[in-house]
Amino acid sequence: MNNLTKTENSVKWQSPSNIAIVKYWGKKGIQIPINPSISFSLSNTITETEIIYSPKQSGKNISIDFSFEGINNKSFEEKILRYLTQIKSKFSIFDKYHLQIKSKNTFPHSAGIASSASSMSSLILCLLSIEHKEKQLSKDAFFKKASFFSRLASGSACRSVYPGFTLWGKTDAFQSSSDECAISLSEIHPVFNDLQDSILIVSSAQKKISSSAGHQLMELHPYKEARIKQANQHTTQLIQALKLGDFESFIRICETEALSLHAMMMTSNPSYILMEANSLKIIEKIRQFRNDSGFDLCFTLDAGPNIHLLYPKSTKEEIIKFIKAELLVYCESDNWIADEMGNGPKELDKQFYE
Ligand code: PMV
């Protein structure tokens, strides 16, 4: 428990990052995706957020302090404040409390790994825990709300509030799917239940383009309609592959999606090349190793040069040997993060919802 004063109370949540197999790229209206996406939540790339709340003196303005890893961060604070102002009318806590928000990542922020999904979802989970402290809300309703508000903060964050595989965006392939929040995909074959994600850090430099600017480039993209069609087809096919344990289809969809995302950026106006020479070297090595060994493994990338190498736990030992022998030479300072599929967010200290 914290050293709180008599008038203070606190909530604390951990929430994970997620890696998309079918990529969300492009949005419309109020953070509505132009295509459905499927990801799985990770286990080790996590943000932990604590909010200490105390009665507010006066005034209608939202009152927060924000610190990241122990240091006050004004630029993050302003970003959060802008978001909270947008959702203010849906929460009563902003009128009642001053919020001291403390956030930290369990992974090095210098690794160039996007953290908006984990940071924003952990923030929302804290806010909802305070908001609903005295009210009855079922666990399902709580996480649905968490996904809804996380989406408004950062699209892909809405997929981080559930364990394992999640689907965000309306698709005919899944009746309860929604553009407004993610849902959990529960019919998953055991071969996909312990997926490993070895994140190979090719460069830890800051992103060349923010994801909001990237999404915007899809608005006038000449391949927009074809991309929407492809993502919808991949979503339908992936849901089926996950159900059946069809790793071959998983590999095909996963790699095509990653390369399509990068192709969209390469052919945008202005155009961006976000892979580096070493990203391509690693991709070639992975494909070569797959052909030679017959192991199920594949790569994906977010909007940057780092490679996520995905494979089942059963081949972990051999694949880590392969990483060390053949891939680390292409990584910045031999840097990589060992991650795997995770159990979703977790409330710390108080056990409000777990
Ligand atoms: O949630 P955003 O706006 O940071 O967009 C994420 C976009 C990708 O990571 C490239 C793809 C995805 O679906 O996560």
mmCIF file of C-alpha atoms and ligand atoms in Angstrom:
data_model
loop_
_atom_site.group_PDB
_atom_site.id
_atom_site.type_symbol
_atom_site.label_atom_id
_atom_site.label_comp_id
_atom_site.label_asym_id
_atom_site.label_seq_id
_atom_site.Cartn_x
_atom_site.Cartn_y
_atom_site.Cartn_z
ATOM 1 C CA MET A 1 0.000 0.000 0.000
ATOM 2 C CA ASN A 2 1.181 3.560 -0.681
ATOM 3 C CA ASN A 3 1.916 6.232 1.867
ATOM 4 C CA LEU A 4 -1.358 8.001 1.271
ATOM 5 C CA THR A 5 -2.701 10.874 3.358
ATOM 6 C CA LYS A 6 -6.171 10.599 4.939
ATOM 7 C CA THR A 7 -7.883 12.239 1.987
ATOM 8 C CA GLU A 8 -6.080 10.250 -0.684
ATOM 9 C CA ASN A 9 -6.960 6.958 -2.313
ATOM 10 C CA SER A 10 -5.334 5.057 -5.130
ATOM 11 C CA VAL A 11 -5.826 2.514 -7.928
ATOM 12 C CA LYS A 12 -3.162 0.744 -9.928
ATOM 13 C CA TRP A 13 -3.346 -1.278 -13.162
ATOM 14 C CA GLN A 14 -0.877 -3.060 -15.396
ATOM 15 C CA SER A 15 -1.814 -3.336 -19.045
ATOM 16 C CA PRO A 16 0.063 -4.953 -21.919
ATOM 17 C CA SER A 17 1.074 -3.940 -25.378
ATOM 18 C CA ASN A 18 -0.297 -6.022 -28.253
ATOM 19 C CA ILE A 19 0.992 -7.127 -31.627
ATOM 20 C CA ALA A 20 -1.368 -7.059 -34.614
ATOM 21 C CA ILE A 21 -1.481 -9.928 -37.111
ATOM 22 C CA VAL A 22 -4.130 -8.197 -39.258
ATOM 23 C CA LYS A 23 -3.147 -4.535 -39.132
ATOM 24 C CA TYR A 24 -5.310 -1.519 -38.351
ATOM 25 C CA TRP A 25 -4.201 1.188 -40.756
ATOM 26 C CA GLY A 26 -6.506 4.082 -41.565
ATOM 27 C CA LYS A 27 -9.463 5.506 -39.674
ATOM 28 C CA LYS A 28 -12.622 7.541 -40.177
ATOM 29 C CA GLY A 29 -15.002 9.559 -37.964
ATOM 30 C CA ILE A 30 -14.195 9.403 -34.290
ATOM 31 C CA GLN A 31 -11.422 6.799 -34.211
ATOM 32 C CA ILE A 32 -13.371 4.218 -36.249
ATOM 33 C CA PRO A 33 -11.063 1.829 -38.130
ATOM 34 C CA ILE A 34 -11.433 1.533 -41.907
ATOM 35 C CA ASN A 35 -10.794 -2.204 -41.587
ATOM 36 C CA PRO A 36 -10.987 -4.889 -38.894
ATOM 37 C CA SER A 37 -7.801 -5.970 -37.124
ATOM 38 C CA ILE A 38 -6.705 -8.942 -35.013
ATOM 39 C CA SER A 39 -3.891 -8.928 -32.450
ATOM 40 C CA PHE A 40 -2.721 -10.765 -29.384
ATOM 41 C CA SER A 41 -1.813 -9.246 -26.042
ATOM 42 C CA LEU A 42 1.750 -9.542 -24.851
ATOM 43 C CA SER A 43 3.094 -10.508 -21.482
ATOM 44 C CA ASN A 44 6.275 -8.516 -20.782
ATOM 45 C CA THR A 45 5.858 -5.232 -22.628
ATOM 46 C CA ILE A 46 3.617 -3.664 -20.021
ATOM 47 C CA THR A 47 2.741 -0.230 -18.646
ATOM 48 C CA GLU A 48 1.907 0.149 -14.985
ATOM 49 C CA THR A 49 -0.207 3.174 -14.086
ATOM 50 C CA GLU A 50 -1.206 4.354 -10.643
ATOM 51 C CA ILE A 51 -3.663 7.142 -9.945
ATOM 52 C CA ILE A 52 -3.739 8.738 -6.516
ATOM 53 C CA TYR A 53 -6.955 10.710 -6.229
ATOM 54 C CA SER A 54 -7.927 13.290 -3.641
ATOM 55 C CA PRO A 55 -10.849 15.720 -3.279
ATOM 56 C CA LYS A 56 -10.465 18.701 -5.557
ATOM 57 C CA GLN A 57 -10.444 22.216 -4.191
ATOM 58 C CA SER A 58 -12.725 23.935 -6.686
ATOM 59 C CA GLY A 59 -13.308 24.718 -10.322
ATOM 60 C CA LYS A 60 -14.638 22.844 -13.296
ATOM 61 C CA ASN A 61 -11.272 22.243 -14.973
ATOM 62 C CA ILE A 62 -9.709 18.807 -15.008
ATOM 63 C CA SER A 63 -6.883 18.725 -12.474
ATOM 64 C CA ILE A 64 -4.010 16.273 -13.046
ATOM 65 C CA ASP A 65 -0.272 15.831 -12.501
ATOM 66 C CA PHE A 66 1.491 13.319 -14.666
ATOM 67 C CA SER A 67 4.841 11.681 -14.149
ATOM 68 C CA PHE A 68 6.531 9.014 -16.249
ATOM 69 C CA GLU A 69 9.095 6.836 -14.511
ATOM 70 C CA GLY A 70 9.302 9.294 -11.635
ATOM 71 C CA ILE A 71 9.804 12.411 -13.740
ATOM 72 C CA ASN A 72 7.137 15.043 -14.395
ATOM 73 C CA ASN A 73 6.373 15.049 -18.073
ATOM 74 C CA LYS A 74 4.554 18.132 -19.337
ATOM 75 C CA SER A 75 4.230 17.058 -22.953
ATOM 76 C CA PHE A 76 2.575 13.720 -21.994
ATOM 77 C CA GLU A 77 0.485 15.581 -19.420
ATOM 78 C CA GLU A 78 -0.848 17.912 -22.103
ATOM 79 C CA LYS A 79 -1.623 14.982 -24.401
ATOM 80 C CA ILE A 80 -3.519 13.193 -21.627
ATOM 81 C CA LEU A 81 -5.325 16.387 -20.668
ATOM 82 C CA ARG A 82 -6.518 16.853 -24.252
ATOM 83 C CA TYR A 83 -7.868 13.318 -24.258
ATOM 84 C CA LEU A 84 -9.518 13.633 -20.829
ATOM 85 C CA THR A 85 -11.220 16.850 -21.914
ATOM 86 C CA GLN A 86 -12.689 14.920 -24.840
ATOM 87 C CA ILE A 87 -14.221 12.246 -22.560
ATOM 88 C CA LYS A 88 -14.923 14.480 -19.540
ATOM 89 C CA SER A 89 -18.714 14.507 -19.913
ATOM 90 C CA LYS A 90 -18.817 10.702 -19.512
ATOM 91 C CA PHE A 91 -17.029 10.690 -16.128
ATOM 92 C CA SER A 92 -18.042 12.264 -12.814
ATOM 93 C CA ILE A 93 -14.584 11.870 -11.231
ATOM 94 C CA PHE A 94 -13.033 14.862 -12.999
ATOM 95 C CA ASP A 95 -15.365 17.228 -11.108
ATOM 96 C CA LYS A 96 -14.630 15.578 -7.753
ATOM 97 C CA TYR A 97 -10.958 14.713 -7.708
ATOM 98 C CA HIS A 98 -7.447 15.885 -8.390
ATOM 99 C CA LEU A 99 -5.629 12.998 -10.108
ATOM 100 C CA GLN A 100 -1.964 12.304 -9.598
ATOM 101 C CA ILE A 101 -1.052 9.928 -12.434
ATOM 102 C CA LYS A 102 2.172 7.916 -12.241
ATOM 103 C CA SER A 103 3.155 5.683 -15.099
ATOM 104 C CA LYS A 104 6.068 3.407 -15.902
ATOM 105 C CA ASN A 105 6.946 0.778 -18.491
ATOM 106 C CA THR A 106 8.385 -2.631 -17.684
ATOM 107 C CA PHE A 107 10.415 -2.507 -20.896
ATOM 108 C CA PRO A 108 13.092 -0.005 -21.890
ATOM 109 C CA HIS A 109 11.395 2.967 -23.575
ATOM 110 C CA SER A 110 14.611 3.434 -25.484
ATOM 111 C CA ALA A 111 13.859 0.228 -27.420
ATOM 112 C CA GLY A 112 11.633 2.018 -29.926
ATOM 113 C CA ILE A 113 8.638 -0.144 -29.021
ATOM 114 C CA ALA A 114 5.323 1.703 -29.256
ATOM 115 C CA SER A 115 3.753 1.997 -25.850
ATOM 116 C CA SER A 116 0.525 3.892 -26.514
ATOM 117 C CA ALA A 117 -1.600 0.699 -26.364
ATOM 118 C CA SER A 118 -0.287 -0.310 -22.941
ATOM 119 C CA SER A 119 -0.071 3.207 -21.508
ATOM 120 C CA MET A 120 -3.497 4.362 -22.640
ATOM 121 C CA SER A 121 -5.319 1.168 -21.662
ATOM 122 C CA SER A 122 -3.742 1.142 -18.192
ATOM 123 C CA LEU A 123 -4.752 4.796 -17.722
ATOM 124 C CA ILE A 124 -8.371 4.103 -18.731
ATOM 125 C CA LEU A 125 -8.581 1.030 -16.488
ATOM 126 C CA CYS A 126 -7.518 3.208 -13.534
ATOM 127 C CA LEU A 127 -10.036 5.932 -14.414
ATOM 128 C CA LEU A 128 -12.858 3.396 -14.699
ATOM 129 C CA SER A 129 -11.916 1.754 -11.408
ATOM 130 C CA ILE A 130 -12.257 5.121 -9.666
ATOM 131 C CA GLU A 131 -15.437 6.032 -11.553
ATOM 132 C CA HIS A 132 -17.130 2.721 -10.734
ATOM 133 C CA LYS A 133 -15.851 2.211 -7.231
ATOM 134 C CA GLU A 134 -19.251 2.685 -5.656
ATOM 135 C CA LYS A 135 -21.352 1.433 -8.558
ATOM 136 C CA GLN A 136 -22.233 -2.057 -9.632
ATOM 137 C CA LEU A 137 -20.767 -2.936 -13.007
ATOM 138 C CA SER A 138 -20.322 -6.459 -14.302
ATOM 139 C CA LYS A 139 -16.824 -7.567 -15.264
ATOM 140 C CA ASP A 140 -17.917 -7.815 -18.925
ATOM 141 C CA ALA A 141 -19.391 -4.312 -18.920
ATOM 142 C CA PHE A 142 -16.293 -2.935 -17.190
ATOM 143 C CA PHE A 143 -13.853 -4.298 -19.787
ATOM 144 C CA LYS A 144 -16.144 -3.377 -22.691
ATOM 145 C CA LYS A 145 -16.167 0.194 -21.404
ATOM 146 C CA ALA A 146 -12.381 0.053 -20.926
ATOM 147 C CA SER A 147 -11.957 -1.050 -24.536
ATOM 148 C CA PHE A 148 -14.328 1.676 -25.783
ATOM 149 C CA PHE A 149 -12.501 4.509 -24.005
ATOM 150 C CA SER A 150 -9.045 3.069 -24.788
ATOM 151 C CA ARG A 151 -9.989 3.158 -28.488
ATOM 152 C CA LEU A 152 -10.738 6.867 -28.233
ATOM 153 C CA ALA A 153 -7.271 7.445 -26.737
ATOM 154 C CA SER A 154 -5.294 5.319 -29.192
ATOM 155 C CA GLY A 155 -7.031 2.916 -31.601
ATOM 156 C CA SER A 156 -4.952 -0.204 -31.019
ATOM 157 C CA ALA A 157 -5.160 0.297 -27.223
ATOM 158 C CA CYS A 158 -8.739 -1.053 -27.318
ATOM 159 C CA ARG A 159 -7.291 -4.519 -28.139
ATOM 160 C CA SER A 160 -5.055 -4.538 -25.017
ATOM 161 C CA VAL A 161 -7.812 -4.926 -22.417
ATOM 162 C CA TYR A 162 -8.318 -8.644 -23.093
ATOM 163 C CA PRO A 163 -5.997 -11.635 -22.828
ATOM 164 C CA GLY A 164 -4.861 -13.603 -25.881
ATOM 165 C CA PHE A 165 -6.316 -12.873 -29.327
ATOM 166 C CA THR A 166 -8.672 -9.950 -29.824
ATOM 167 C CA LEU A 167 -10.652 -8.623 -32.763
ATOM 168 C CA TRP A 168 -11.492 -4.958 -33.304
ATOM 169 C CA GLY A 169 -13.686 -3.692 -36.122
ATOM 170 C CA LYS A 170 -16.927 -4.843 -37.697
ATOM 171 C CA THR A 171 -16.597 -7.956 -39.830
ATOM 172 C CA ASP A 172 -19.214 -10.297 -41.301
ATOM 173 C CA ALA A 173 -17.014 -13.157 -40.081
ATOM 174 C CA PHE A 174 -17.865 -12.493 -36.440
ATOM 175 C CA GLN A 175 -21.313 -11.468 -35.339
ATOM 176 C CA SER A 176 -20.510 -9.636 -32.119
ATOM 177 C CA SER A 177 -17.599 -7.684 -33.649
ATOM 178 C CA SER A 178 -17.712 -3.917 -33.320
ATOM 179 C CA ASP A 179 -16.006 -0.777 -34.619
ATOM 180 C CA GLU A 180 -16.338 0.813 -31.191
ATOM 181 C CA CYS A 181 -14.525 -1.717 -29.042
ATOM 182 C CA ALA A 182 -12.539 -4.919 -29.292
ATOM 183 C CA ILE A 183 -13.806 -8.361 -28.360
ATOM 184 C CA SER A 184 -11.984 -11.419 -27.144
ATOM 185 C CA LEU A 185 -11.541 -14.304 -29.600
ATOM 186 C CA SER A 186 -12.055 -17.385 -27.516
ATOM 187 C CA GLU A 187 -12.158 -20.189 -30.091
ATOM 188 C CA ILE A 188 -8.404 -20.592 -30.450
ATOM 189 C CA HIS A 189 -6.641 -23.861 -31.264
ATOM 190 C CA PRO A 190 -4.031 -24.832 -28.618
ATOM 191 C CA VAL A 191 -1.117 -24.418 -31.100
ATOM 192 C CA PHE A 192 -1.697 -20.661 -30.894
ATOM 193 C CA ASN A 193 -2.168 -20.460 -27.115
ATOM 194 C CA ASP A 194 1.457 -20.015 -26.174
ATOM 195 C CA LEU A 195 2.810 -17.917 -29.059
ATOM 196 C CA GLN A 196 6.224 -16.401 -28.450
ATOM 197 C CA ASP A 197 7.158 -12.949 -29.712
ATOM 198 C CA SER A 198 10.896 -12.267 -29.893
ATOM 199 C CA ILE A 199 11.179 -8.558 -30.641
ATOM 200 C CA LEU A 200 14.366 -7.867 -32.594
ATOM 201 C CA ILE A 201 15.384 -4.244 -32.126
ATOM 202 C CA VAL A 202 16.849 -3.096 -35.428
ATOM 203 C CA SER A 203 16.667 0.527 -34.380
ATOM 204 C CA SER A 204 15.551 2.251 -31.199
ATOM 205 C CA ALA A 205 15.304 5.640 -32.907
ATOM 206 C CA GLN A 206 12.017 7.505 -32.617
ATOM 207 C CA LYS A 207 9.354 6.707 -35.205
ATOM 208 C CA LYS A 208 9.769 8.571 -38.509
ATOM 209 C CA ILE A 209 6.031 9.188 -38.647
ATOM 210 C CA SER A 210 3.414 9.183 -35.884
ATOM 211 C CA SER A 211 0.654 6.632 -36.276
ATOM 212 C CA SER A 212 -1.987 9.397 -36.457
ATOM 213 C CA ALA A 213 -0.160 10.900 -39.437
ATOM 214 C CA GLY A 214 0.150 7.402 -40.937
ATOM 215 C CA HIS A 215 -3.575 6.690 -40.578
ATOM 216 C CA GLN A 216 -4.298 10.012 -42.254
ATOM 217 C CA LEU A 217 -2.247 9.059 -45.299
ATOM 218 C CA MET A 218 -4.761 6.279 -46.007
ATOM 219 C CA GLU A 219 -7.538 8.833 -46.638
ATOM 220 C CA LEU A 220 -6.382 9.606 -50.171
ATOM 221 C CA HIS A 221 -4.324 6.492 -50.740
ATOM 222 C CA PRO A 222 -4.673 5.119 -54.296
ATOM 223 C CA TYR A 223 -4.789 1.536 -52.946
ATOM 224 C CA LYS A 224 -7.229 2.262 -50.101
ATOM 225 C CA GLU A 225 -10.164 0.170 -51.372
ATOM 226 C CA ALA A 226 -7.934 -2.789 -52.247
ATOM 227 C CA ARG A 227 -6.323 -2.608 -48.792
ATOM 228 C CA ILE A 228 -9.711 -2.579 -47.032
ATOM 229 C CA LYS A 229 -10.774 -5.615 -49.085
ATOM 230 C CA GLN A 230 -7.544 -7.465 -48.312
ATOM 231 C CA ALA A 231 -7.747 -6.775 -44.556
ATOM 232 C CA ASN A 232 -11.358 -8.017 -44.481
ATOM 233 C CA GLN A 233 -10.418 -11.204 -46.318
ATOM 234 C CA HIS A 234 -7.452 -11.757 -44.026
ATOM 235 C CA THR A 235 -9.654 -11.235 -40.965
ATOM 236 C CA THR A 236 -12.100 -13.919 -42.114
ATOM 237 C CA GLN A 237 -9.275 -16.297 -43.019
ATOM 238 C CA LEU A 238 -7.349 -15.693 -39.802
ATOM 239 C CA ILE A 239 -10.381 -16.315 -37.561
ATOM 240 C CA GLN A 240 -10.740 -19.683 -39.324
ATOM 241 C CA ALA A 241 -6.999 -20.491 -39.145
ATOM 242 C CA LEU A 242 -6.914 -19.687 -35.417
ATOM 243 C CA LYS A 243 -9.878 -22.005 -34.837
ATOM 244 C CA LEU A 244 -8.420 -24.882 -36.857
ATOM 245 C CA GLY A 245 -4.774 -24.586 -35.771
ATOM 246 C CA ASP A 246 -3.760 -23.846 -39.376
ATOM 247 C CA PHE A 247 -0.247 -22.450 -38.898
ATOM 248 C CA GLU A 248 0.484 -22.330 -42.618
ATOM 249 C CA SER A 249 -2.350 -19.856 -43.222
ATOM 250 C CA PHE A 250 -1.359 -17.930 -40.083
ATOM 251 C CA ILE A 251 2.156 -17.469 -41.502
ATOM 252 C CA ARG A 252 0.897 -16.373 -44.917
ATOM 253 C CA ILE A 253 -1.590 -13.857 -43.499
ATOM 254 C CA CYS A 254 0.822 -12.534 -40.867
ATOM 255 C CA GLU A 255 3.686 -11.806 -43.263
ATOM 256 C CA THR A 256 1.441 -10.459 -46.054
ATOM 257 C CA GLU A 257 -0.196 -8.087 -43.575
ATOM 258 C CA ALA A 258 3.143 -6.759 -42.295
ATOM 259 C CA LEU A 259 4.442 -6.209 -45.816
ATOM 260 C CA SER A 260 1.129 -4.641 -46.947
ATOM 261 C CA LEU A 261 1.295 -2.173 -44.067
ATOM 262 C CA HIS A 262 4.795 -1.160 -45.162
ATOM 263 C CA ALA A 263 3.754 -1.129 -48.825
ATOM 264 C CA MET A 264 0.957 1.305 -47.924
ATOM 265 C CA MET A 265 3.489 3.622 -46.345
ATOM 266 C CA MET A 266 5.976 3.294 -49.188
ATOM 267 C CA THR A 267 3.261 4.235 -51.701
ATOM 268 C CA SER A 268 1.647 7.042 -49.671
ATOM 269 C CA ASN A 269 2.033 10.660 -50.584
ATOM 270 C CA PRO A 270 4.390 11.652 -49.009
ATOM 271 C CA SER A 271 6.050 8.266 -48.954
ATOM 272 C CA TYR A 272 7.852 6.628 -46.028
ATOM 273 C CA ILE A 273 10.316 3.771 -45.944
ATOM 274 C CA LEU A 274 10.216 2.549 -42.363
ATOM 275 C CA MET A 275 12.179 -0.676 -42.737
ATOM 276 C CA GLU A 276 15.935 -0.627 -42.651
ATOM 277 C CA ALA A 277 18.440 -2.753 -44.533
ATOM 278 C CA ASN A 278 18.809 -4.945 -41.435
ATOM 279 C CA SER A 279 15.029 -5.470 -41.223
ATOM 280 C CA LEU A 280 15.171 -7.007 -44.717
ATOM 281 C CA LYS A 281 18.207 -9.114 -43.813
ATOM 282 C CA ILE A 282 16.333 -10.526 -40.806
ATOM 283 C CA ILE A 283 13.232 -11.235 -42.926
ATOM 284 C CA GLU A 284 15.345 -13.150 -45.457
ATOM 285 C CA LYS A 285 17.043 -15.140 -42.687
ATOM 286 C CA ILE A 286 13.695 -16.036 -41.089
ATOM 287 C CA ARG A 287 12.299 -17.306 -44.402
ATOM 288 C CA GLN A 288 15.463 -19.257 -45.102
ATOM 289 C CA PHE A 289 15.429 -20.844 -41.634
ATOM 290 C CA ARG A 290 11.741 -21.746 -42.056
ATOM 291 C CA ASN A 291 12.470 -23.480 -45.366
ATOM 292 C CA ASP A 292 15.493 -25.316 -43.992
ATOM 293 C CA SER A 293 14.083 -26.368 -40.605
ATOM 294 C CA GLY A 294 10.387 -26.838 -41.385
ATOM 295 C CA PHE A 295 9.557 -24.986 -38.124
ATOM 296 C CA ASP A 296 6.462 -22.822 -37.845
ATOM 297 C CA LEU A 297 7.761 -19.297 -37.449
ATOM 298 C CA CYS A 298 7.024 -15.970 -39.103
ATOM 299 C CA PHE A 299 7.643 -12.272 -38.808
ATOM 300 C CA THR A 300 5.550 -9.180 -38.443
ATOM 301 C CA LEU A 301 6.359 -5.482 -38.043
ATOM 302 C CA ASP A 302 4.581 -2.424 -36.700
ATOM 303 C CA ALA A 303 5.074 0.973 -38.311
ATOM 304 C CA GLY A 304 8.828 0.837 -37.773
ATOM 305 C CA PRO A 305 11.954 -1.229 -38.546
ATOM 306 C CA ASN A 306 11.806 -3.708 -35.632
ATOM 307 C CA ILE A 307 10.910 -7.328 -36.326
ATOM 308 C CA HIS A 308 8.548 -9.426 -34.225
ATOM 309 C CA LEU A 309 9.438 -13.083 -34.657
ATOM 310 C CA LEU A 310 6.441 -15.296 -33.789
ATOM 311 C CA TYR A 311 6.513 -19.030 -33.062
ATOM 312 C CA PRO A 312 4.980 -21.634 -30.714
ATOM 313 C CA LYS A 313 6.625 -22.312 -27.361
ATOM 314 C CA SER A 314 7.432 -25.907 -28.352
ATOM 315 C CA THR A 315 10.301 -24.719 -30.576
ATOM 316 C CA LYS A 316 11.503 -21.920 -28.294
ATOM 317 C CA GLU A 317 14.885 -23.449 -27.514
ATOM 318 C CA GLU A 318 15.878 -23.995 -31.167
ATOM 319 C CA ILE A 319 14.583 -20.609 -32.255
ATOM 320 C CA ILE A 320 16.446 -18.733 -29.536
ATOM 321 C CA LYS A 321 19.621 -20.511 -30.690
ATOM 322 C CA PHE A 322 18.847 -19.342 -34.245
ATOM 323 C CA ILE A 323 18.229 -15.759 -33.051
ATOM 324 C CA LYS A 324 21.521 -15.670 -31.189
ATOM 325 C CA ALA A 325 23.524 -17.279 -33.967
ATOM 326 C CA GLU A 326 22.062 -15.516 -36.990
ATOM 327 C CA LEU A 327 19.834 -12.540 -36.183
ATOM 328 C CA LEU A 328 21.371 -10.564 -33.323
ATOM 329 C CA VAL A 329 24.147 -9.382 -35.617
ATOM 330 C CA TYR A 330 21.488 -7.282 -37.416
ATOM 331 C CA CYS A 331 20.080 -5.842 -34.167
ATOM 332 C CA GLU A 332 21.161 -2.584 -32.577
ATOM 333 C CA SER A 333 23.672 -3.474 -29.816
ATOM 334 C CA ASP A 334 22.427 -7.115 -29.954
ATOM 335 C CA ASN A 335 19.168 -5.821 -28.480
ATOM 336 C CA TRP A 336 16.036 -7.995 -28.373
ATOM 337 C CA ILE A 337 13.085 -8.483 -26.037
ATOM 338 C CA ALA A 338 11.711 -11.924 -25.209
ATOM 339 C CA ASP A 339 7.947 -11.658 -25.028
ATOM 340 C CA GLU A 340 4.970 -13.982 -25.397
ATOM 341 C CA MET A 341 1.207 -14.084 -25.397
ATOM 342 C CA GLY A 342 -0.147 -12.729 -22.126
ATOM 343 C CA ASN A 343 -3.125 -12.805 -19.804
ATOM 344 C CA GLY A 344 -4.314 -9.246 -20.315
ATOM 345 C CA PRO A 345 -4.495 -6.410 -17.796
ATOM 346 C CA LYS A 346 -4.210 -6.903 -14.084
ATOM 347 C CA GLU A 347 -5.294 -4.713 -11.217
ATOM 348 C CA LEU A 348 -2.571 -4.375 -8.608
ATOM 349 C CA ASP A 349 -3.076 -3.889 -4.848
ATOM 350 C CA LYS A 350 -6.846 -3.609 -4.732
ATOM 351 C CA GLN A 351 -8.325 -6.483 -6.767
ATOM 352 C CA PHE A 352 -11.265 -4.433 -8.091
ATOM 353 C CA TYR A 353 -11.556 -6.545 -11.235
ATOM 354 C CA GLU A 354 -9.128 -9.250 -12.168
HETATM 355 O O1 PMV B 1 -3.201 2.620 -32.362
HETATM 356 P P1 PMV B 1 -2.301 3.381 -33.265
HETATM 357 O O2 PMV B 1 -2.973 4.639 -33.748
HETATM 358 O O3 PMV B 1 -0.964 3.618 -32.623
HETATM 359 O O4 PMV B 1 -2.056 2.505 -34.595
HETATM 360 C C1 PMV B 1 -1.408 1.276 -34.580
HETATM 361 C C2 PMV B 1 -1.072 0.858 -35.951
HETATM 362 C C3 PMV B 1 -0.228 -0.406 -36.114
HETATM 363 O O5 PMV B 1 0.499 -0.681 -34.944
HETATM 364 C C4 PMV B 1 0.748 -0.175 -37.245
HETATM 365 C C5 PMV B 1 -1.088 -1.596 -36.490
HETATM 366 C C6 PMV B 1 -1.941 -2.203 -35.405
HETATM 367 O O6 PMV B 1 -3.011 -2.714 -35.749
HETATM 368 O O7 PMV B 1 -1.530 -2.216 -34.234
#
